[in-house]
CSV table of C-alpha atoms in Angstrom, one decimal:
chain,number,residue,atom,x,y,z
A,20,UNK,CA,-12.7,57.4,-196.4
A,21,UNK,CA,-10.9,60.0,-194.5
A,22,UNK,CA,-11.4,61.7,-191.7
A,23,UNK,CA,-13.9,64.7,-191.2
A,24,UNK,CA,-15.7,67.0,-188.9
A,25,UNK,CA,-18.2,64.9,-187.2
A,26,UNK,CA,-19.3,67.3,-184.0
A,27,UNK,CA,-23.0,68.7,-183.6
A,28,UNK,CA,-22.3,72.7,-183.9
A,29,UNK,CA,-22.6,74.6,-186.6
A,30,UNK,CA,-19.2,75.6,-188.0
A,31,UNK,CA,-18.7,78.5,-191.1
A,32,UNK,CA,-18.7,75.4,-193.4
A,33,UNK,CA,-21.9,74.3,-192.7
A,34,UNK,CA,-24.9,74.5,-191.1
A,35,UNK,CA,-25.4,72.7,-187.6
A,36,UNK,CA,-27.0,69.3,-187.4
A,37,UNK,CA,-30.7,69.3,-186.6
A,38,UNK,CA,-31.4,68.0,-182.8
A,39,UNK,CA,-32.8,64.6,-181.4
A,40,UNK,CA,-35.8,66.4,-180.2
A,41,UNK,CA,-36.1,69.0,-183.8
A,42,UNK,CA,-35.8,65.6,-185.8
A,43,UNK,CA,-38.4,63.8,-183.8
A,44,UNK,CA,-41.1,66.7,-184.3
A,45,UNK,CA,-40.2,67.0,-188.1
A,46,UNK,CA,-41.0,63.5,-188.1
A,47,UNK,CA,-44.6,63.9,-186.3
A,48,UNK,CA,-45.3,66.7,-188.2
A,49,UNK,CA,-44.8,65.3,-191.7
A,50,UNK,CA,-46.5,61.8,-190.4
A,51,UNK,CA,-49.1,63.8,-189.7
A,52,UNK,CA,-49.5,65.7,-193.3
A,53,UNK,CA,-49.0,62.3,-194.6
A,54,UNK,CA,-51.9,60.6,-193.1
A,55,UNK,CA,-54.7,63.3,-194.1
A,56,UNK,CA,-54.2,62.3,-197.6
A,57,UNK,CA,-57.1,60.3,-198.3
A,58,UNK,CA,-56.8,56.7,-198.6
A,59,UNK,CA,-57.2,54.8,-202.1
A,60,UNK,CA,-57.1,51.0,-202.8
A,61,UNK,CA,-56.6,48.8,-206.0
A,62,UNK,CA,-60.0,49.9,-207.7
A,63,UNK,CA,-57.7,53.5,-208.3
A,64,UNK,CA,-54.5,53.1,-209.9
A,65,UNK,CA,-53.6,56.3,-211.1
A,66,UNK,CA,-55.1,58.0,-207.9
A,67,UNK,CA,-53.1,55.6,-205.4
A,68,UNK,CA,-49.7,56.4,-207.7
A,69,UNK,CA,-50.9,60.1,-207.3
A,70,UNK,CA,-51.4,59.5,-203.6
A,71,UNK,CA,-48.2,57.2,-202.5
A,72,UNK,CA,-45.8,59.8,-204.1
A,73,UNK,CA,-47.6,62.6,-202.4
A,74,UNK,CA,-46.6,60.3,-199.2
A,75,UNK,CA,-43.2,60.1,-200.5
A,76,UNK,CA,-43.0,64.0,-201.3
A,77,UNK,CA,-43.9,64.6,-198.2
A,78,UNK,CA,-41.6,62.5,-196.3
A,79,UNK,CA,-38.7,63.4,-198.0
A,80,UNK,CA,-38.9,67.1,-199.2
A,81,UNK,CA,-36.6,69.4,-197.1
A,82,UNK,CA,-35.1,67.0,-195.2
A,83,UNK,CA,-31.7,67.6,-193.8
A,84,UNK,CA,-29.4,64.3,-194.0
A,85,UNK,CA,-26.5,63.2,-191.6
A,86,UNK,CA,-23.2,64.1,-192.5
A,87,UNK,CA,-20.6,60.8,-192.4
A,88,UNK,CA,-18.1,60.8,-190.1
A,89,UNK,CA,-15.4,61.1,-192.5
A,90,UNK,CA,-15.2,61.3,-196.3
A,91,UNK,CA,-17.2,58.5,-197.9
A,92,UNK,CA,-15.5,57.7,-201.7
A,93,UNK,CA,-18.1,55.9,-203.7
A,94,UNK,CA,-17.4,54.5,-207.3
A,95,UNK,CA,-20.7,53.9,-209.7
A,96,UNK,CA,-19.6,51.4,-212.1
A,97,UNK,CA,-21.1,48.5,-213.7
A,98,UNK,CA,-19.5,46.8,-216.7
A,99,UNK,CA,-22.2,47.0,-219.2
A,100,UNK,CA,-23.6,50.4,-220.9
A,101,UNK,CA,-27.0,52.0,-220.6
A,102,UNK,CA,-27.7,50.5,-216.8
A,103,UNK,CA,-27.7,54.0,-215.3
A,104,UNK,CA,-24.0,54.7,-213.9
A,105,UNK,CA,-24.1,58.6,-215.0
A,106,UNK,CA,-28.3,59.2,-213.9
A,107,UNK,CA,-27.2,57.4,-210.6
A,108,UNK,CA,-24.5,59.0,-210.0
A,109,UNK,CA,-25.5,63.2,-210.9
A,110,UNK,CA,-29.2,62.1,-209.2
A,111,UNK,CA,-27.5,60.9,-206.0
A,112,UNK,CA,-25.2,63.5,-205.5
A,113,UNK,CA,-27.3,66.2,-206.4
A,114,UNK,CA,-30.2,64.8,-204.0
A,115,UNK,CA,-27.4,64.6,-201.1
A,116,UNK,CA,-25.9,68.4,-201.6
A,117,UNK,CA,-29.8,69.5,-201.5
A,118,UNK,CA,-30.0,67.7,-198.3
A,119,UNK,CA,-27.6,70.1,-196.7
A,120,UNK,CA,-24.4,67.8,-197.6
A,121,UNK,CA,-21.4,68.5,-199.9
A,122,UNK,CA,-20.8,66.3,-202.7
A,123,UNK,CA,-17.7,66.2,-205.0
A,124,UNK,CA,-18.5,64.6,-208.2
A,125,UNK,CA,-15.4,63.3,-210.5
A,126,UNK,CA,-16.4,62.3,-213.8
A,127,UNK,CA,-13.8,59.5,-214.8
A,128,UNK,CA,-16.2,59.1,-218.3
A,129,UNK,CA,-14.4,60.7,-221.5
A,130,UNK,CA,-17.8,61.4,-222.7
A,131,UNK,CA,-18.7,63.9,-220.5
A,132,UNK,CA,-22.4,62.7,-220.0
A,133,UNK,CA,-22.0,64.0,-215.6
A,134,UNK,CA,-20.7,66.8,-216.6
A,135,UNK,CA,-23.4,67.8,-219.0
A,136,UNK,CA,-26.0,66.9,-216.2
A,137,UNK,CA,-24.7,69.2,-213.7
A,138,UNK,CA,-24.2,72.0,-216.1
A,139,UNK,CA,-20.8,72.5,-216.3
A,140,UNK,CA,-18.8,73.3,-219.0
A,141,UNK,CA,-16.1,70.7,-220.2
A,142,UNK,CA,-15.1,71.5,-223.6
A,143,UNK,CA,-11.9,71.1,-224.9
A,144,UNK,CA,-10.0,73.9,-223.1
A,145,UNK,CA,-11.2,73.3,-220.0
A,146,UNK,CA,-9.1,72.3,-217.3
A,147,UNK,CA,-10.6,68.9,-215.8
A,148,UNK,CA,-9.8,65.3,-214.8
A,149,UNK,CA,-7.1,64.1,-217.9
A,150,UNK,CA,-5.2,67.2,-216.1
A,151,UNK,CA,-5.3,65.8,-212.7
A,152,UNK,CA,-4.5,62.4,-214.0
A,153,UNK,CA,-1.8,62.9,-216.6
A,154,UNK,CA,-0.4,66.3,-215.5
A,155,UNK,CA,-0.6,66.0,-211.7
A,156,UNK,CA,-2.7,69.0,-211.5
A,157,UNK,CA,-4.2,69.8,-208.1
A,158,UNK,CA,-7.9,68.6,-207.8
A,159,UNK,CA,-8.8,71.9,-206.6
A,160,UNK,CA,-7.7,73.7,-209.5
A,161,UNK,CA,-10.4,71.7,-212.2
A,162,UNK,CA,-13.2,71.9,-209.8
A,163,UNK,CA,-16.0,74.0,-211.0
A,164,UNK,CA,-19.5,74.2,-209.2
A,165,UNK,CA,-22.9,72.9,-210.1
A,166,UNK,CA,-25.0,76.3,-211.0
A,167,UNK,CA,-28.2,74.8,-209.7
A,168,UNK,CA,-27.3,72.9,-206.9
A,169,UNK,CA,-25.3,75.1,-203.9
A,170,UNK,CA,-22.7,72.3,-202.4
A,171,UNK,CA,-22.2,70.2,-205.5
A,172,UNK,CA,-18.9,70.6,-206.6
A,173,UNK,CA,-17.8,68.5,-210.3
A,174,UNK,CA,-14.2,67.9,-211.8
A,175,UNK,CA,-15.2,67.4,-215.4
A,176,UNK,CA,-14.4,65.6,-217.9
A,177,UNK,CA,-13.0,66.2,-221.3
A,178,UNK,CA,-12.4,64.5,-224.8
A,179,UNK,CA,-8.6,65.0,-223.9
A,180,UNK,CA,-9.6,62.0,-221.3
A,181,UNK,CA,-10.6,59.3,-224.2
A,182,UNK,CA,-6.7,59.7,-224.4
A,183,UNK,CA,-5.1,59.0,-220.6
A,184,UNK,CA,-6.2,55.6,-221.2
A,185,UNK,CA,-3.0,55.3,-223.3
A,186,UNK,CA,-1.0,58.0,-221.8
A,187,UNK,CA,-1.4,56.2,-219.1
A,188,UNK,CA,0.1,53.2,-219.5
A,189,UNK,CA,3.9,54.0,-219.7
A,190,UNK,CA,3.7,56.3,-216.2
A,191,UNK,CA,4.6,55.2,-212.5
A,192,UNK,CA,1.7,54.6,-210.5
A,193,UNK,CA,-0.6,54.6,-213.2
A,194,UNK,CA,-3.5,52.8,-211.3
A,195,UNK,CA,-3.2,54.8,-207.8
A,196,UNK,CA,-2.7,58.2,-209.3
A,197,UNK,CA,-6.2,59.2,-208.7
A,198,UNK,CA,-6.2,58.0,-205.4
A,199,UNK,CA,-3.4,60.2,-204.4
A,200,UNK,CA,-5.1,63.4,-205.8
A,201,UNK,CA,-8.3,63.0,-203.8
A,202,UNK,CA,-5.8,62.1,-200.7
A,203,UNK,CA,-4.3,64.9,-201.5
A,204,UNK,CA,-7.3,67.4,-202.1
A,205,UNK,CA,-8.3,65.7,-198.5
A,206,UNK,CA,-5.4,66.8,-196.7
A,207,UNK,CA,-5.5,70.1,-198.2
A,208,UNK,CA,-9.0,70.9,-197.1
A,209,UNK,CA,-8.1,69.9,-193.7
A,210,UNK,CA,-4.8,71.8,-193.4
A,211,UNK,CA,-6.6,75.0,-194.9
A,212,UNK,CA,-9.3,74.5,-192.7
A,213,UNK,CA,-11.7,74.3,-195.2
A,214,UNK,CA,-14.7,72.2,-195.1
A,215,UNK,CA,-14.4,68.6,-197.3
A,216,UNK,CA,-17.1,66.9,-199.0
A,217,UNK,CA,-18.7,64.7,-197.3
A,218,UNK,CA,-19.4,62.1,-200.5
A,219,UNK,CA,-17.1,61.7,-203.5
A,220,UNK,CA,-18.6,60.2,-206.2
A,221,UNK,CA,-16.7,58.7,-209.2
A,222,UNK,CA,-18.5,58.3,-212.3
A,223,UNK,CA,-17.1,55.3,-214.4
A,224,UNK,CA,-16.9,54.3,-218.3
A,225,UNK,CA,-18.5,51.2,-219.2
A,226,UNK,CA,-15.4,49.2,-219.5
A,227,UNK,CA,-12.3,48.0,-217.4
A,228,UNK,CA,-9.4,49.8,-218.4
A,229,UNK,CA,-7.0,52.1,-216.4
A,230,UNK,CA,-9.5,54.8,-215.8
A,231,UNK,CA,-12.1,52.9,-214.3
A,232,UNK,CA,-9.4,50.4,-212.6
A,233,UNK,CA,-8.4,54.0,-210.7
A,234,UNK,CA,-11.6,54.9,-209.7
A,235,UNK,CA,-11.9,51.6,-208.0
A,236,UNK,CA,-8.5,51.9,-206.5
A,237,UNK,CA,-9.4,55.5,-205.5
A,238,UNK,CA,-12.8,54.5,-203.8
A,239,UNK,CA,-13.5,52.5,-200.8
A,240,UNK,CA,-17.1,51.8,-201.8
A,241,UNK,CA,-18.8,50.7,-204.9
A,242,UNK,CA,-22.3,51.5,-206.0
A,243,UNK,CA,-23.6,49.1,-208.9
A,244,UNK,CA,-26.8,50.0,-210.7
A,245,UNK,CA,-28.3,47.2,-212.4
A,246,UNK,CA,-31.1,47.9,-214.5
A,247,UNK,CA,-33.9,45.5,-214.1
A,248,UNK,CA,-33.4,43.4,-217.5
A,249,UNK,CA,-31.7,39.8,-218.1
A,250,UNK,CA,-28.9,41.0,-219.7
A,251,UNK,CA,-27.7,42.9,-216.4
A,252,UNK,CA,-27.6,40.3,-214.6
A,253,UNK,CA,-25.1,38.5,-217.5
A,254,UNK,CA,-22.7,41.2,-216.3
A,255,UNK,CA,-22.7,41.3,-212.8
A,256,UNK,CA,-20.8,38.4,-211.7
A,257,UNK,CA,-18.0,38.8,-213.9
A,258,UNK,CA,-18.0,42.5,-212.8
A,259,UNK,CA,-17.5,41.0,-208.8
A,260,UNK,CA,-14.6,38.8,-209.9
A,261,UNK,CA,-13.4,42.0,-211.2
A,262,UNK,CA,-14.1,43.6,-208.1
A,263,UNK,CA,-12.5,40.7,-205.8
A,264,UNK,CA,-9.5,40.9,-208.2
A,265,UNK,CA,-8.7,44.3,-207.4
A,266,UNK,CA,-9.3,44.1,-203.4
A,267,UNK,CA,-6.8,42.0,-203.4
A,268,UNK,CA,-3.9,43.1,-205.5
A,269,UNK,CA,-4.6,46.7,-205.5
A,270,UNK,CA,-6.9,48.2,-202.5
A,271,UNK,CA,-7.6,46.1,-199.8
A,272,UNK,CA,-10.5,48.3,-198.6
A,273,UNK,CA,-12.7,48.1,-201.4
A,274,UNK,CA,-16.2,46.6,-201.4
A,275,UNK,CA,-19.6,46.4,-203.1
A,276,UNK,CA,-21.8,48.5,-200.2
A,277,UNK,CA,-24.8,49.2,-202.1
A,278,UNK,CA,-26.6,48.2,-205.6
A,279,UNK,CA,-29.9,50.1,-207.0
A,280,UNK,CA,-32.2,48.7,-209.0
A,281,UNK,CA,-32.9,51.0,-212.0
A,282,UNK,CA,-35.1,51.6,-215.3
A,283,UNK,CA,-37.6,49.4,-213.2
A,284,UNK,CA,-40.7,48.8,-214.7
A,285,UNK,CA,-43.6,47.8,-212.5
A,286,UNK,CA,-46.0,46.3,-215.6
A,287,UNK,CA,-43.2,43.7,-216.3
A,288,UNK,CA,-43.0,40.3,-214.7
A,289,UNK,CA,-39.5,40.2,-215.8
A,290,UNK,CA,-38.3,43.4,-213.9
A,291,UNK,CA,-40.1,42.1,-210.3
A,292,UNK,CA,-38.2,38.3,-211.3
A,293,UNK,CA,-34.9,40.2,-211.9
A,294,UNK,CA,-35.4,42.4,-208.6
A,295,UNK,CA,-36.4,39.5,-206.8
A,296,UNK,CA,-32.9,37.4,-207.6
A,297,UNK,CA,-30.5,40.8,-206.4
A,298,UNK,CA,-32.5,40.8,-203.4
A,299,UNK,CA,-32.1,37.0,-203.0
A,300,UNK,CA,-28.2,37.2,-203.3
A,301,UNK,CA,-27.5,40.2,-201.4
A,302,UNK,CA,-29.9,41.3,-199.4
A,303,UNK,CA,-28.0,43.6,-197.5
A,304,UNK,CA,-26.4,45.7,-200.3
A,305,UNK,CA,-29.6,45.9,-202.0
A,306,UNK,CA,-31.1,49.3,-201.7
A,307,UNK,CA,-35.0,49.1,-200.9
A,308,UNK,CA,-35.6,52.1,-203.4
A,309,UNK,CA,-36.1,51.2,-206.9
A,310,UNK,CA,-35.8,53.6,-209.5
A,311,UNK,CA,-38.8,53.7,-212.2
A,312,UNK,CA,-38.2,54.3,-216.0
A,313,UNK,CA,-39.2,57.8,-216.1
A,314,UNK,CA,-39.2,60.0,-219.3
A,315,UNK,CA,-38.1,63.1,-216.9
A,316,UNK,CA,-35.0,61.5,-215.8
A,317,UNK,CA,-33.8,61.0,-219.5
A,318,UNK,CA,-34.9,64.6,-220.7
A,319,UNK,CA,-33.3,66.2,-217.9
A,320,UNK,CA,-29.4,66.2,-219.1
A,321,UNK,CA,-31.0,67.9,-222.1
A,322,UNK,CA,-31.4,71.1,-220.0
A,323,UNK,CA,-27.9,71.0,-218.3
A,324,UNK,CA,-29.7,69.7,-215.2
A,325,UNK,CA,-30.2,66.4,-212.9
A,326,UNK,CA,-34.3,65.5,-212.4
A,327,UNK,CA,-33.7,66.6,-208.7
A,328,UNK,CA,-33.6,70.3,-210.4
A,329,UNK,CA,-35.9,69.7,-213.5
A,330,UNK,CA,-39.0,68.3,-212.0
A,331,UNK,CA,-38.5,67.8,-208.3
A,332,UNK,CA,-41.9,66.1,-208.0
A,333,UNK,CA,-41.7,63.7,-210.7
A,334,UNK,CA,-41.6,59.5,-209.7
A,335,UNK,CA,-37.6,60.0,-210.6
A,336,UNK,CA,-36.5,62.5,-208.5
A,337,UNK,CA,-38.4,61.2,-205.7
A,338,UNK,CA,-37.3,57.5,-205.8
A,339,UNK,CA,-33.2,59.0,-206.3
A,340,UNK,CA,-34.4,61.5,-203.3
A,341,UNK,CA,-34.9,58.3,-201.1
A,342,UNK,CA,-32.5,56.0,-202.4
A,343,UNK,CA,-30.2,59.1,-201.1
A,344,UNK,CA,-31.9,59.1,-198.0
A,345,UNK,CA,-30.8,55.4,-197.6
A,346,UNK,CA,-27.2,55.6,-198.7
A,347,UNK,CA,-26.7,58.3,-196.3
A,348,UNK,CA,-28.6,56.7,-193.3
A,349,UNK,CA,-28.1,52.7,-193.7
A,350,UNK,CA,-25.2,51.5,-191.5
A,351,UNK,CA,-22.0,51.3,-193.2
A,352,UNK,CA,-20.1,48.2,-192.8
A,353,UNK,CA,-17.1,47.5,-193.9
A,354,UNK,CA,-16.9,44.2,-197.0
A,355,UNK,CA,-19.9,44.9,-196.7
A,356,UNK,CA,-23.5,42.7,-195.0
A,357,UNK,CA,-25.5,40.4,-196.3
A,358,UNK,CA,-24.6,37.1,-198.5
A,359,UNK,CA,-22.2,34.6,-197.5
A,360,UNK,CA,-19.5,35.4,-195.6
A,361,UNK,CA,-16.9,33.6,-198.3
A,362,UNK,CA,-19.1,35.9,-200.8
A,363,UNK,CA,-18.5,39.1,-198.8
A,364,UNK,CA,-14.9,38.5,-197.8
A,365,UNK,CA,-14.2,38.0,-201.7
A,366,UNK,CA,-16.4,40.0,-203.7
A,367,UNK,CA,-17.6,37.5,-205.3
A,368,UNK,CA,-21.5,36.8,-206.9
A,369,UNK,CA,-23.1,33.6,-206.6
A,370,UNK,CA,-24.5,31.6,-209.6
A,371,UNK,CA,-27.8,33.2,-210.4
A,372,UNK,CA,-30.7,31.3,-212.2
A,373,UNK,CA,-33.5,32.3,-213.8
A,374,UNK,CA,-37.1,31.1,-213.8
A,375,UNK,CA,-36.5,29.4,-216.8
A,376,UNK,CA,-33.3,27.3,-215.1
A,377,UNK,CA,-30.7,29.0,-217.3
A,378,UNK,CA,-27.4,29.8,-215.3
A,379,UNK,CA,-26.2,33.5,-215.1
């Protein structure tokens, strides 16, 4: 992270904070709304689902979220496909910028996927992140904005970046060269006077090669989304040990601060056993928002939007809405809090088993 503006006025980047005494009454007042809704009880499914994200709507809606201190760099990566990196990441930072925060999206995935979500264009002649890695274009230059979310800012991604991976691999400072173009977008921002995003998220491939080894080096925090099936918890401790072995050859500073649980279906005893062992192991970094399987989440990217624009309302948008809510309120603490502290100092994940005794 970097340093940023951190005072209570309103400056002509962005609005002022909300008081002590503004908050507290915004509070009351939607407490309030809340607790008119009538009450329901097991006897009602559908009408206590109806009825809890009405409470949820209502809570989070509107809300204006505090802005970091400095620059918060998180990395969404998780080793195996299909777990949610790309939803996770467009959801969370478009749910942030809507809370009055700027977000900088950088999609470090050749295939585009973010990019599509936030409506951007990123076809072949388009300037985007294989420019700033190979070419040493300025970060600035390949940033285009979000059309349907003001403050969400995304450096896209091309086919030409399926190719830095080998480009890559002959040039000096091959796994830091990321790093030095958001450090250096930073400092620009600053010396311009211009306001800098308060989150940077960088959305990863599902594999470990030299773009996803610079988004780690870039980031001090990684976000893992683990969908709520066996075979993502197969994954996650070799993804740690991949974790621990870049903190301590190549960036000191990184560490796991937060995982969300995703594609969690409620019906399953398998997703609540799966939930129930993350939250076991790391208690801390667990986020206490899980996010359902929700057919409006997947049909969103279809429409050149995230499910924060497409159906606001829907289970998806809400549960992304407060896991956003949490990332941006929880305390953050360095190596993160929680397990072990051997397990936090190294990265590593304990031996997980499952209910039948089989060792993850």
């Amino acid at each position: 992270m970097v340093d940023g503006p951190g005072d209570d006025e309103g400056t002509a980047e962005g609005p002022a904070r909300p008081s002590v005494e503004s908050t507290a009454e915004d509070d009351a007042r939607r407490a309030e709304l809340a607790g008119s809704l009538p009450e329901t009880d097991e006897s009602t499914p559908l009408a206590r689902q109806v009825a809890e994200d009405a409470r949820r709507r209502i809570a989070l809606s509107g809300r204006q979220l505090p802005r970091p201190a400095r620059t918060r760099v998180l990395t969404v990566a998780n080793q195996k496909g299909g777990v949610g990196k790309t939803t996770t990441t467009v959801n969370l930072a478009a749910a942030l910028a809507q809370a009055g925060l700027q977000v900088l999206v950088l999609d470090g995935d050749p295939q585009g996927n973010a990019s599509t979500a936030l409506g951007v264009e990123h076809h072949a002649e388009v300037p985007g992140l294989y420019d700033v890695l190979v070419d040493e274009v300025p970060l600035e230059d390949v940033l285009q904005d979000c059309p349907d979310v003001p403050g969400l800012v995304c450096a896209p991604a091309t086919i030409d970046l399926a190719g830095a991976e080998i480009e890559l691999v002959s040039m000096v400072a091959r796994e830091t060269r990321l790093r030095s173009a958001v450090a250096g977008y930073l400092e620009r921002c600053a010396a311009r006077g211009d306001r800098a995003p308060d989150y940077v998220f960088v959305d990863c491939p599902p594999s470990l090669g030299l773009l996803t080894l610079n988004a780690f080096v870039c980031a001090e925090e990684v976000l893992i989304p683990i969908q709520c099936e066996y075979y993502a918890l197969e994954g996650l401790s070799q993804l740690l040990k991949n974790i621990e072995m870049i903190t301590r050859h190549l960036n000191p500073g990184l560490h796991v601060s937060s995982i969300l649980l995703t594609m969690y279906d409620a019906r399953t005893r398998l997703a609540a056993q799966v939930a129930e062992e993350v939250r076991e192991h790391f208690p801390a970094q667990v986020l206490a928002t899980t996010v359902p399987r929700s057919v409006r989440v997947s049909e969103a990217p279809s429409y050149g939007q995230t499910v924060m624009t497409y159906d606001p309302g829907s289970s998806g948008a809400l549960s992304y809405l407060a896991a956003a809510r949490e990332l941006a309120e929880r305390p953050l603490a360095a190596g993160g809090a929680g397990s072990s502290d051997e397990q936090q100092r190294r990265g590593a994940a304990p031996a997980m088993t499952s209910r039948t005794g089989m060792t993850r």
